[in-house]
């Protein structure tokens, strides 16, 4: 287990943030999500908006409409594939994520100003 944690930690060290964020994103975090994992609808408790790059696998993000149009707007579904980056203020957008069937999800991301 410890070896797996060290190997996983190295993904944040050896992966580059998107070029538009390199100067403003000094800290990065990684996430390894198991097969068919689902995070129920939530907002994050992080200080700033963030970006997340999909290093392996595919993840579906389901975004709830903002409160002012919750009953008249549709939910938005976005599938982030290997190599894609999503930028989102997860403090404000209620969201749910699903790892697509048969996949493992490895992501790296950071908050930005």
Coordinates of C-alpha atoms in Angstrom, one line a residue:
X1 CA 0.0 0.0 0.0
X2 CA 2.7 2.5 0.9
X3 CA 4.5 1.8 -2.4
X4 CA 1.2 2.5 -4.2
X5 CA 0.9 5.8 -2.4
X6 CA 4.4 6.8 -3.3
X7 CA 3.9 5.9 -6.9
X8 CA 0.6 7.8 -7.0
X9 CA 2.2 10.8 -5.3
X10 CA 4.8 10.9 -8.1
X11 CA 2.0 11.6 -10.7
X12 CA 1.6 15.1 -9.2
X13 CA 5.3 15.6 -9.3
X14 CA 5.9 14.4 -12.9
X15 CA 2.8 15.9 -14.5
X16 CA 2.6 19.4 -15.8
X17 CA -0.3 21.8 -15.2
X18 CA -1.9 23.3 -18.2
X19 CA 0.3 26.1 -19.7
X20 CA -2.2 28.8 -18.9
X21 CA -2.0 28.0 -15.1
X22 CA 1.7 27.1 -14.6
X23 CA 2.6 30.5 -13.0
X24 CA -0.4 30.7 -10.8
X25 CA -0.9 27.2 -9.5
X26 CA 2.0 26.4 -7.2
X27 CA 0.3 23.5 -5.4
X28 CA -1.2 20.4 -7.1
X29 CA -3.2 17.5 -5.8
X30 CA -4.0 14.2 -7.3
X31 CA -6.8 11.7 -7.1
X32 CA -6.9 8.1 -7.9
X33 CA -10.5 6.9 -8.3
X34 CA -11.4 3.2 -8.4
X35 CA -13.5 1.4 -11.0
X36 CA -17.1 2.6 -11.3
X37 CA -16.7 5.2 -8.4
X38 CA -19.4 7.8 -8.0
X39 CA -19.3 11.0 -6.0
X40 CA -22.8 12.2 -5.2
X41 CA -24.0 15.7 -5.7
X42 CA -21.9 18.1 -3.6
X43 CA -19.8 21.3 -3.6
X44 CA -16.2 21.3 -2.6
X45 CA -14.7 23.1 0.4
X46 CA -11.6 24.5 -1.3
X47 CA -10.3 28.1 -1.1
X48 CA -10.3 28.8 -4.9
X49 CA -11.7 27.6 -8.2
X50 CA -9.6 24.8 -9.7
X51 CA -8.6 22.9 -12.8
X52 CA -8.4 19.1 -13.1
X53 CA -6.6 17.2 -15.8
X54 CA -7.5 13.6 -16.7
X55 CA -4.3 11.6 -16.9
X56 CA -6.0 8.2 -17.4
X57 CA -9.5 7.0 -17.9
X58 CA -12.7 9.0 -18.4
X59 CA -14.9 10.8 -15.9
X60 CA -18.4 12.2 -16.3
X61 CA -19.1 15.5 -14.6
X62 CA -22.8 16.4 -14.0
X63 CA -23.2 20.0 -13.1
X64 CA -26.4 21.3 -11.5
X65 CA -27.8 24.6 -12.8
X66 CA -27.2 27.6 -10.5
X67 CA -30.0 28.5 -8.0
X68 CA -31.4 31.3 -10.1
X69 CA -32.4 29.0 -12.9
X70 CA -32.5 25.6 -11.1
X71 CA -36.1 24.8 -12.1
X72 CA -35.9 26.2 -15.7
X73 CA -32.4 25.0 -16.7
X74 CA -31.1 21.6 -17.5
X75 CA -28.3 19.8 -15.8
X76 CA -25.1 19.7 -17.8
X77 CA -23.1 16.5 -18.5
X78 CA -19.5 16.7 -19.6
X79 CA -17.2 13.7 -20.2
X80 CA -13.6 14.4 -19.5
X81 CA -11.3 12.0 -21.4
X82 CA -7.6 11.2 -21.0
X83 CA -5.7 14.4 -21.9
X84 CA -8.6 16.8 -21.2
X85 CA -8.7 19.5 -18.6
X86 CA -11.8 20.9 -16.9
X87 CA -11.8 24.3 -15.1
X88 CA -14.6 24.8 -12.6
X89 CA -15.4 26.7 -9.4
X90 CA -16.4 23.6 -7.5
X91 CA -17.2 25.8 -4.5
X92 CA -20.2 27.2 -6.4
X93 CA -21.2 24.6 -8.8
X94 CA -23.0 21.6 -7.3
X95 CA -21.6 18.6 -9.2
X96 CA -21.5 14.9 -9.3
X97 CA -18.8 12.7 -10.9
X98 CA -18.9 9.2 -12.3
X99 CA -15.9 7.1 -13.4
X100 CA -17.1 5.5 -16.6
X101 CA -17.7 1.8 -16.6
X102 CA -14.6 -0.4 -16.8
X103 CA -12.2 2.5 -16.3
X104 CA -9.9 3.7 -13.6
X105 CA -9.6 7.5 -13.2
X106 CA -6.3 9.2 -12.4
X107 CA -6.4 13.0 -12.2
X108 CA -4.2 15.9 -11.2
X109 CA -5.3 19.4 -10.4
X110 CA -4.9 22.6 -8.4
X111 CA -6.6 25.7 -7.2
X112 CA -6.0 28.9 -9.0
X113 CA -6.4 32.6 -8.2

